[in-house]
Amino acid sequence: MKLSEKSAEYQGLLDIMEFLPDPTFVIDREGRVIAWNRSMEELSGVKKQAMIDKGEHLYAVPFYGEPRPLLIDLVNLTAREVEHRYEWFQRKGKTLYGEVFVPCVYNHKGAYLWGTASALFDKHGRPAGAIESMRDVTERKQLENALRESRERYRRIVETASDGIWLVDQDYQTIFVNQKMADILGYSVNEMIGEPFPSFLDVQSWRQEDVWWLQSQQAGQGQHDCRLRHRNGTEVWTIVSVSPFFDQVGRLAGLLALFTDITDRKRRETAKLREKEQAVKNYALALEAERSQRQRELSWLKEIVAKFSGVHAVEVHSGAMHHVFRQARQYHLDRSMPVLIQGETGTGKEVVAKVIHFSDMDTFTPFVDINCAALTATLFENELFGYDAGAFTGALIKGKSGKLDLAFGGTLFLDEVAEIPLELQGKLLRVIQEKEYYRVGGLKKIKTDVRIICATNVDLEEQVANGLFRKDLYYRLKVGHLVVPALRQRREDILPLATTFLREFSRQKSKNFQTIGQAAGRLLLDYHWPGNVRELRNVMEWVVFMYNDRVLQPEHLELLEKTGPAGTVKPKQNLLDPGNFTLPSGEFPLEDFLDRLVRQALAMHRGNKAETARYLDISRSSLYCRLRRGED
């Protein structure tokens, strides 16, 4: 029977085809289209009658880009031959069928169809034709292609990533690493697959790493420093970011870790750290050398302090100075308390400051002083705080430490504190209150441990009233307060101090002075000492330099002014008491005695005849006459 005949079987096949949702058509043994269902019309855009009436050959089927050898074989070969050529074909009873992707073109667009082709045989088992139904799977094919491209793209991303990628299961067994991760550790990818993660860790960091794995599981993600071990045994520093992944029921399936190799950076940081440590050591050595120099420079001052502390006897007889030193030793016990010392110039305020610092020589911490009157505002700030490298033009390359650095753990003495510029007084207040400061040009806050002692010879209350000194700084400094009386207010100390200075300079200059005569002592006590102890010390040094006697006499004190204690003209004193001397028993050459007396008075006044005449209470002409007589 031919398929083209109008048999009941053929008619039944056509009826079934019309209701099939998939496009379907039938060809006879000659390859002519003999059936074309409605879905096929919709797919191809060609009506059934146009294909059947014209007896279109298989080659005329629209949307086929090229002849279909499969369908041609189905109508020309035996079933066994088809099975041999197309191994994916299957036999079910007398039916031979198979499925294949069909690249095609329809509606002017490229598409993919999934075709199901079956051979048709007549009752004698001879090929009689073929039937094929199709389904448009273009969208699925496009998704598959996109997925394939996506996988390839991600594979390239993973393989070319700059970070190492490591996947482990819940037992820490390696299930994937990329090439970068293998390169970081010096292995191949295949060598690492299946190996436990801890076997690649640095031995010393395992327990630490065990902690961060657990943290990552609990917190969901984490980032940590991680030390791994290279194949050659060297240490590899990495930063690792960890994220867990879960199975379909939400159970932890493993961990994804991204490793960034920071070994080179760590080595550079370690090298820089060592350089900084060496720089700090060098700085500490330089600082220690500077402190040692300060200690040597202040050694003689410590000896003076030791005298006041009882190690050596110091002639301090006035009750006022005993009270000052008792207070000073009391302030020594509390380093947190700033102290303000007030008194006239030359009264010994710096010596009192050193008593506060050293007391009974129970400390060897640094004592650093700054003369505030000798520095400009800029220099004072640099000197006090120091400066960082590049703080200003001409600054040292490595910066410079300040007096606060040198005085750390000890005392900073600010002499003439009233001379500090008003704009810097606030910074000093911060140092006192907060115990911190910034270097000039620096951004790092520096903590300090320094006792602040200040001294001044001006009335700070008046300075505050005139707006020249900060009120808050004044009251902060005045927590500890000492007033050193002037030398004229404690005359009990004049002769003991004068004797001490006289003997000290005599030893230094290899002279013979040991004591002070009664008349010279009266001159010292009557003098008003506007320069206080400093002036007394200078007078004694000058006397020892100019003369070399055993006893200090009035003629040695020609340097003193002839003013009384209140600045008035001092009344003349008789150097020879008429009622208290004995004339020699032999001849007494009066004229010769008077000539020698006049010349000694002239020498005392450095040849100034006017001052000599006033000193002798004679006229200038009488002095000239006496001098001419001596020359004759």
XYZ file of C-alpha atoms in Angstrom:
632
model
C 0.000 0.000 0.000
C 1.217 3.452 -0.865
C 0.959 6.239 1.711
C -0.574 8.514 -0.804
C -3.568 6.269 -1.098
C -6.703 7.274 0.744
C -6.654 4.426 3.152
C -8.291 4.435 6.555
C -4.867 4.248 8.202
C -3.653 7.208 6.229
C -6.760 9.231 7.006
C -6.427 8.391 10.662
C -2.810 9.589 10.617
C -3.881 12.884 9.092
C -6.590 13.374 11.700
C -4.120 12.774 14.503
C -1.552 15.139 12.975
C -4.033 18.014 12.858
C -4.460 17.938 16.604
C -0.793 17.584 17.485
C 0.562 20.762 19.198
C 3.978 20.287 17.621
C 4.626 21.124 13.942
C 4.577 17.830 12.027
C 4.872 16.787 8.378
C 5.154 13.489 6.411
C 7.124 12.656 3.263
C 6.798 9.685 0.985
C 9.565 7.470 -0.327
C 10.354 9.967 -3.072
C 10.786 12.750 -0.539
C 7.570 14.576 -1.485
C 5.510 16.218 1.284
C 2.220 14.402 1.597
C 1.046 15.723 5.016
C 1.407 19.166 6.651
C -0.462 19.937 9.878
C -1.850 23.201 11.148
C 1.033 23.793 13.635
C 3.419 23.318 10.724
C 1.577 26.028 8.813
C 1.992 28.415 11.776
C 5.676 27.576 12.150
C 6.622 27.821 8.453
C 4.080 30.368 7.236
C 3.254 28.027 4.300
C -0.227 26.551 3.867
C -0.715 22.769 3.666
C -2.272 22.813 0.203
C 0.594 24.855 -1.186
C 3.006 22.111 -0.133
C 0.855 19.059 -1.032
C -0.798 20.223 -4.275
C 2.488 21.226 -5.766
C 4.083 17.952 -4.644
C 6.968 19.870 -3.061
C 10.090 17.859 -2.475
C 11.790 17.633 0.940
C 14.339 20.151 -0.274
C 11.595 22.771 -0.582
C 10.654 22.622 3.112
C 11.048 26.198 4.309
C 13.396 26.960 7.224
C 15.805 24.093 6.359
C 19.165 25.631 5.654
C 20.457 22.539 3.842
C 19.157 19.097 2.742
C 18.397 16.690 5.555
C 20.409 13.512 4.882
C 18.730 11.837 7.834
C 15.241 12.000 6.364
C 16.535 10.940 2.950
C 18.233 7.921 4.548
C 15.058 7.038 6.416
C 13.175 6.559 3.162
C 15.989 4.853 1.286
C 17.689 2.521 3.793
C 16.576 -0.483 5.682
C 15.986 -0.240 9.420
C 19.195 -2.079 10.146
C 21.188 0.253 7.901
C 19.660 3.310 9.612
C 20.544 1.920 13.054
C 24.079 1.267 11.935
C 24.541 4.787 10.539
C 22.677 6.617 13.310
C 23.499 4.856 16.546
C 21.251 7.178 18.538
C 18.181 5.855 16.689
C 16.053 3.382 18.621
C 13.694 0.642 17.588
C 10.366 0.173 19.248
C 8.472 -2.616 17.598
C 8.431 -1.858 13.909
C 9.055 1.849 14.546
C 12.509 3.375 14.202
C 12.821 6.825 15.733
C 15.365 9.370 16.998
C 15.754 13.012 18.087
C 18.187 15.651 16.867
C 18.808 19.397 16.941
C 17.972 20.994 13.613
C 19.672 24.361 12.877
C 17.218 26.231 10.661
C 15.984 29.604 9.479
C 12.378 30.727 9.656
C 10.723 34.102 9.965
C 14.030 35.429 8.690
C 15.738 34.475 11.956
C 18.189 31.777 12.952
C 16.632 29.188 15.216
C 17.029 25.757 16.713
C 14.331 23.078 16.424
C 14.234 19.786 18.285
C 13.176 17.264 15.719
C 11.753 13.799 16.320
C 12.003 11.711 13.153
C 10.500 8.239 12.594
C 10.718 5.935 9.606
C 7.473 4.615 8.101
C 7.315 1.127 6.580
C 4.715 -0.612 4.531
C 3.202 -3.940 5.454
C 6.085 -5.726 3.794
C 8.595 -3.862 5.949
C 9.895 -1.741 3.124
C 10.629 1.999 3.682
C 7.518 3.927 2.749
C 8.309 7.387 4.048
C 9.101 9.367 7.165
C 7.355 11.584 9.701
C 8.995 14.406 11.631
C 7.648 16.619 14.396
C 9.519 19.633 15.694
C 9.615 21.923 18.693
C 11.231 25.384 18.840
C 14.032 25.154 21.448
C 15.874 28.310 20.387
C 15.391 29.965 23.766
C 16.658 26.890 25.615
C 19.611 26.667 23.255
C 20.405 30.315 23.813
C 20.282 29.798 27.592
C 22.566 26.787 27.273
C 24.999 28.777 25.160
C 24.834 31.682 27.605
C 25.465 29.317 30.506
C 28.379 27.775 28.666
C 29.829 31.216 27.936
C 29.220 32.298 31.512
C 31.015 29.256 32.845
C 33.897 29.910 30.490
C 33.980 33.565 31.495
C 33.995 32.738 35.196
C 36.631 30.094 34.600
C 38.836 32.706 32.945
C 38.133 35.160 35.788
C 39.029 32.579 38.416
C 42.160 31.494 36.588
C 43.358 35.038 35.919
C 42.359 36.451 39.335
C 45.097 38.362 41.179
C 44.057 36.665 44.441
C 44.285 33.033 45.366
C 40.925 31.227 45.588
C 40.554 28.229 47.887
C 37.441 26.124 48.537
C 37.289 23.571 51.331
C 34.503 21.354 52.563
C 33.238 21.191 56.131
C 36.194 18.953 57.008
C 38.711 21.490 55.636
C 39.558 19.216 52.692
C 40.541 21.133 49.565
C 37.954 20.817 46.795
C 39.207 23.624 44.537
C 42.113 26.059 44.185
C 42.896 28.357 41.284
C 46.299 28.590 39.625
C 47.184 31.786 41.526
C 46.678 30.027 44.855
C 48.854 27.149 43.734
C 51.547 29.589 42.554
C 51.534 31.406 45.898
C 52.458 28.183 47.686
C 54.650 26.701 44.940
C 52.425 23.651 44.202
C 50.405 22.547 41.211
C 46.614 22.626 41.365
C 46.364 18.818 41.231
C 48.792 18.479 44.153
C 46.567 20.597 46.365
C 43.177 19.089 45.512
C 42.026 16.732 48.276
C 44.686 17.887 50.756
C 43.617 19.255 54.184
C 43.923 23.015 54.523
C 45.854 22.946 57.866
C 48.716 21.088 56.183
C 49.557 24.271 54.297
C 49.551 26.527 57.370
C 52.645 27.826 59.094
C 53.218 25.624 62.141
C 53.288 28.528 64.592
C 49.968 29.984 63.423
C 47.756 26.890 63.406
C 46.016 27.466 66.726
C 45.377 31.087 65.842
C 44.013 30.081 62.440
C 41.819 27.452 64.055
C 40.114 30.283 65.906
C 39.383 32.377 62.825
C 37.909 29.399 60.941
C 35.407 28.991 63.750
C 34.718 32.714 63.796
C 34.059 32.647 60.073
C 31.546 29.838 60.445
C 29.696 31.643 63.219
C 29.835 35.213 61.935
C 29.302 34.374 58.256
C 32.486 35.983 57.030
C 35.831 37.240 58.282
C 39.144 38.789 57.283
C 42.428 37.987 58.986
C 46.167 37.827 58.642
C 47.185 34.282 57.800
C 50.673 32.798 57.572
C 51.011 29.927 55.120
C 53.977 27.665 54.412
C 55.547 27.655 50.942
C 56.647 24.404 49.390
C 60.281 25.405 50.000
C 59.541 25.926 53.717
C 59.533 29.722 53.740
C 56.804 31.764 55.388
C 54.086 33.319 53.197
C 52.095 36.232 54.654
C 48.551 36.637 53.343
C 45.316 38.460 54.085
C 42.381 36.094 53.822
C 38.667 36.858 53.420
C 36.423 33.945 54.326
C 32.780 33.260 53.434
C 30.790 30.068 54.106
C 28.552 28.343 51.564
C 25.617 26.068 52.362
C 23.780 23.117 50.856
C 20.106 23.062 49.775
C 18.843 22.514 53.315
C 20.940 25.331 54.796
C 23.720 23.227 56.337
C 27.311 24.420 56.134
C 28.915 22.798 53.107
C 32.303 24.464 53.210
C 34.227 27.716 53.090
C 35.377 29.971 50.283
C 38.615 31.820 51.052
C 40.300 34.562 49.024
C 44.015 34.956 49.758
C 46.031 38.088 48.950
C 49.786 37.572 49.058
C 51.352 40.379 51.149
C 54.726 38.745 51.753
C 56.691 41.439 49.890
C 54.790 44.179 51.695
C 55.401 42.502 55.045
C 59.094 42.281 54.293
C 59.199 45.985 53.413
C 57.240 46.839 56.541
C 59.580 44.703 58.643
C 62.592 46.426 57.101
C 61.073 49.857 57.746
C 60.191 48.836 61.284
C 63.766 47.780 61.908
C 64.972 51.080 60.484
C 62.607 52.959 62.781
C 63.709 50.883 65.768
C 67.324 51.687 64.944
C 66.445 55.359 64.541
C 64.725 55.311 67.922
C 67.771 53.663 69.466
C 70.040 56.268 67.881
C 67.733 59.027 69.053
C 67.703 57.561 72.555
C 71.509 57.432 72.569
C 71.708 61.042 71.377
C 69.139 62.077 73.954
C 71.024 60.241 76.672
C 74.260 61.931 75.597
C 72.553 65.316 75.755
C 71.121 64.528 79.158
C 74.524 63.400 80.369
C 75.959 66.682 79.170
C 73.253 68.517 81.093
C 74.060 66.492 84.180
C 77.726 67.456 83.919
C 76.867 71.105 83.398
C 74.636 71.093 86.441
C 76.939 69.106 88.697
C 78.294 72.174 90.477
C 74.746 73.370 91.082
C 73.938 70.010 92.649
C 76.811 70.552 95.044
C 75.254 73.827 96.134
C 71.930 72.068 96.595
C 73.700 69.383 98.620
C 74.994 72.088 100.944
C 71.506 73.383 101.562
C 70.288 69.824 102.153
C 72.752 69.279 105.004
C 75.410 67.296 103.143
C 77.678 70.359 103.482
C 77.196 73.195 105.906
C 75.644 76.319 104.399
C 75.637 79.590 106.268
C 71.917 80.349 106.254
C 71.087 82.324 109.368
C 67.919 84.226 108.509
C 64.598 82.762 109.567
C 63.079 83.892 106.244
C 65.437 81.712 104.186
C 65.041 78.745 106.539
C 61.280 79.016 105.942
C 61.791 79.211 102.154
C 63.950 76.076 102.091
C 61.552 74.133 104.318
C 58.727 74.935 101.881
C 60.922 74.009 98.937
C 61.652 70.558 100.381
C 57.945 70.107 101.036
C 57.123 70.875 97.383
C 59.739 68.284 96.361
C 57.429 65.535 97.607
C 54.675 66.238 95.042
C 55.854 66.424 91.418
C 52.362 67.076 90.059
C 52.185 70.519 91.661
C 53.545 73.493 89.664
C 55.486 76.041 91.722
C 55.826 79.812 91.171
C 58.896 81.466 92.711
C 58.867 85.265 92.987
C 61.597 87.630 94.096
C 63.938 90.359 92.957
C 66.646 89.642 90.452
C 69.677 87.897 91.904
C 67.943 86.590 95.057
C 68.638 82.939 94.185
C 65.334 81.835 92.687
C 67.059 79.213 90.524
C 68.852 77.794 93.572
C 65.485 77.487 95.312
C 64.100 75.746 92.217
C 66.908 73.208 92.394
C 66.187 72.625 96.080
C 62.596 71.808 95.065
C 63.898 69.380 92.452
C 66.859 67.737 94.221
C 65.911 68.235 97.895
C 68.264 65.970 99.853
C 69.872 64.673 96.668
C 67.391 61.778 96.514
C 66.807 62.169 92.763
C 68.998 62.208 89.687
C 66.263 63.034 87.174
C 66.999 65.889 84.760
C 66.653 69.549 85.677
C 66.262 71.584 82.467
C 66.023 75.378 82.423
C 64.826 77.926 79.849
C 65.429 81.671 80.088
C 62.148 82.951 78.627
C 63.456 86.510 78.328
C 66.282 85.474 76.012
C 64.082 83.954 73.267
C 61.663 85.303 70.699
C 58.173 83.793 70.463
C 59.156 81.477 67.585
C 62.428 80.376 69.159
C 60.742 79.824 72.513
C 58.127 77.523 70.940
C 60.806 75.552 69.060
C 62.989 75.336 72.152
C 60.155 74.208 74.437
C 58.241 71.773 72.206
C 60.830 70.852 69.571
C 59.799 70.459 65.947
C 59.179 67.734 63.363
C 61.113 67.322 60.139
C 60.155 69.970 57.576
C 58.258 72.093 60.099
C 59.730 75.267 58.617
C 62.416 76.454 56.240
C 65.832 75.665 57.656
C 64.535 72.959 60.004
C 66.750 69.945 60.598
C 65.934 66.966 58.380
C 65.225 64.720 61.362
C 63.529 67.405 63.439
C 64.676 68.394 66.918
C 63.659 67.398 70.418
C 62.506 70.106 72.782
C 63.217 70.898 76.406
C 60.068 68.986 77.368
C 61.703 65.856 75.911
C 64.927 66.479 77.824
C 63.067 67.125 81.064
C 60.897 63.998 80.864
C 60.609 62.473 84.316
C 62.276 65.529 85.874
C 61.787 69.276 86.184
C 61.428 72.079 83.637
C 62.438 75.463 85.095
C 61.032 78.501 83.271
C 63.005 81.563 84.374
C 61.465 84.991 83.725
C 58.095 83.317 82.961
C 56.412 86.728 82.628
C 58.290 87.199 79.336
C 56.483 84.302 77.603
C 54.458 85.745 74.686
C 50.739 85.877 75.380
C 49.925 83.674 72.361
C 52.085 80.837 73.763
C 50.797 80.974 77.320
C 47.755 78.884 76.371
C 49.996 76.076 75.079
C 51.979 76.121 78.326
C 48.705 75.912 80.261
C 47.743 72.798 78.264
C 51.071 71.156 79.108
C 50.503 71.826 82.809
C 46.873 70.681 82.856
C 46.713 67.907 80.251
C 50.329 66.696 80.388
C 50.456 66.586 76.566
C 51.642 68.697 73.652
C 52.381 68.757 69.906
C 55.748 69.456 68.333
C 55.944 72.446 66.011
C 54.674 71.197 62.656
C 53.717 67.842 64.193
C 50.386 66.002 64.212
C 51.142 63.378 66.869
C 50.058 64.109 70.426
C 52.908 63.519 72.888
C 52.403 62.677 76.544
C 54.839 64.184 79.034
C 55.805 63.695 82.664
C 57.393 66.943 83.784
C 57.287 69.083 86.919
C 56.914 72.780 86.046
C 58.704 75.399 88.183
C 58.526 79.061 87.159
C 60.317 82.144 88.426
C 59.814 85.861 87.881
C 60.977 89.199 89.315
C 57.861 91.119 88.276
C 54.429 91.462 89.855
C 52.332 88.927 87.927
C 49.083 90.189 89.424
C 49.791 93.567 87.874
C 50.651 91.843 84.584
C 47.305 90.019 84.702
C 45.469 93.282 85.425
C 47.180 94.917 82.426
C 46.253 92.017 80.130
C 49.893 90.947 79.648
C 49.574 87.574 81.388
C 46.762 85.009 81.284
C 44.741 84.923 84.462
C 44.069 81.166 84.259
C 47.776 80.423 83.775
C 48.711 82.682 86.714
C 46.411 80.872 89.133
C 47.470 77.459 87.765
C 51.135 78.315 88.388
C 50.451 79.728 91.842
C 49.306 76.379 93.285
C 52.754 76.177 94.869
C 54.080 79.652 95.753
C 57.366 80.881 97.198
C 58.666 84.403 97.726
C 62.446 84.771 98.085
C 63.238 87.868 100.176
C 65.832 90.377 98.982
C 69.300 90.235 100.536
C 68.812 93.597 102.293
C 65.785 92.057 104.065
C 67.883 89.220 105.517
C 71.158 90.844 106.512
C 71.985 87.852 108.722
C 72.949 86.042 105.518
C 75.258 88.720 104.071
C 78.499 87.950 105.941
C 78.156 84.120 105.854
C 77.500 84.216 102.097
C 80.304 86.733 101.515
C 82.724 84.515 103.474
C 81.649 81.429 101.487
C 82.124 83.225 98.157
C 85.448 84.730 99.234
C 86.916 81.368 100.183
C 85.466 79.629 97.102
C 87.094 82.070 94.677
C 90.330 82.072 96.675
C 90.597 78.314 96.192
C 89.820 78.619 92.505
C 92.364 81.408 91.921
C 94.970 80.210 94.444
C 94.659 83.337 96.602
C 94.914 83.787 100.384
C 91.622 85.371 101.468
C 90.066 83.559 104.431
C 88.170 86.072 106.608
C 86.437 89.421 106.473
C 87.703 92.292 108.566
C 85.420 94.144 110.980
C 85.400 97.407 109.016
C 84.861 95.603 105.687
C 82.040 93.664 107.320
C 80.349 96.902 108.349
C 80.601 98.148 104.739
C 79.021 94.938 103.469
C 76.180 95.148 105.989
C 75.507 98.838 105.280
C 75.369 98.393 101.502
C 71.787 98.032 100.106
C 72.662 95.291 97.538
C 70.290 96.102 94.668
C 71.654 93.052 92.793
C 71.142 90.823 95.849
C 73.144 87.562 96.145
C 74.319 87.720 92.523
C 75.884 91.151 93.133
C 77.511 89.958 96.371
C 79.027 86.985 94.585
C 80.335 89.164 91.755
C 81.916 91.647 94.219
C 83.738 88.826 96.005
C 84.983 87.398 92.716
C 86.288 90.847 91.676
C 88.043 91.379 95.018
C 89.832 88.029 94.821
C 90.843 88.785 91.244
C 92.254 92.248 92.104
C 93.878 91.574 95.491
C 95.660 88.837 97.422
C 95.446 89.362 101.177
C 94.359 87.113 103.975
C 91.729 89.438 105.439
C 89.177 91.416 103.434
C 89.634 95.131 104.179
C 87.538 98.251 103.277
C 90.029 99.296 100.597
C 89.274 96.056 98.769
C 85.586 97.040 98.432
C 86.022 100.094 96.212
C 83.577 98.485 93.749
C 80.606 99.134 96.040
C 78.428 102.192 95.481
C 78.302 104.801 98.238
C 74.572 104.754 98.803
C 72.730 103.702 101.910
C 70.217 100.962 102.253
C 67.381 103.200 101.048
C 69.341 104.683 98.167
C 70.305 107.891 100.060
C 73.878 109.201 100.267
C 75.729 107.276 102.866
C 77.388 109.378 105.620
C 81.178 109.321 105.701
C 82.889 106.908 108.079
C 86.238 107.433 109.711
C 88.587 104.688 108.632
C 90.856 105.619 111.552
C 89.079 106.061 114.850
C 90.859 108.966 116.633
C 90.008 107.470 119.979
C 91.146 103.977 119.095
C 94.714 104.036 117.710
C 98.212 104.442 119.233
C 100.909 106.729 117.823
C 104.381 105.250 117.393
C 106.919 106.051 120.179
C 109.556 107.216 117.683
C 109.336 109.867 115.053
C 106.062 110.057 113.130
C 106.504 111.461 109.554
C 103.059 113.031 109.255
C 103.557 114.486 105.761
C 104.711 111.159 104.426
C 101.703 109.461 106.083
C 99.316 111.993 104.518
C 100.923 111.595 101.075
C 100.509 107.811 101.210
C 96.906 108.172 102.418
C 96.051 110.510 99.533
C 97.639 108.247 96.917
C 95.814 105.193 98.293
C 92.525 107.081 98.064
C 93.396 108.094 94.485
C 94.095 104.463 93.573
C 90.813 103.418 95.179
C 88.976 105.765 92.796
C 90.995 104.658 89.758
C 92.777 108.060 89.403
C 89.554 110.102 89.430
C 90.683 113.277 91.276
C 87.213 114.737 91.688
C 85.895 111.557 93.389
C 89.080 111.304 95.491
C 88.635 114.916 96.718
C 85.051 114.227 97.675
C 86.107 111.022 99.412
C 88.773 112.870 101.498
C 86.384 115.803 102.066
C 88.913 118.324 100.792
C 88.862 120.750 97.897
C 90.205 119.781 94.508
C 92.927 122.446 94.741
C 94.071 121.055 98.101
C 94.263 117.598 96.503
C 96.344 118.968 93.598
C 98.635 120.735 96.084
C 99.125 117.555 98.092
C 99.890 115.554 94.952
C 102.447 118.131 93.725
C 104.094 118.123 97.150
C 104.435 114.381 97.012
C 106.106 114.612 93.601
C 108.692 117.123 94.980
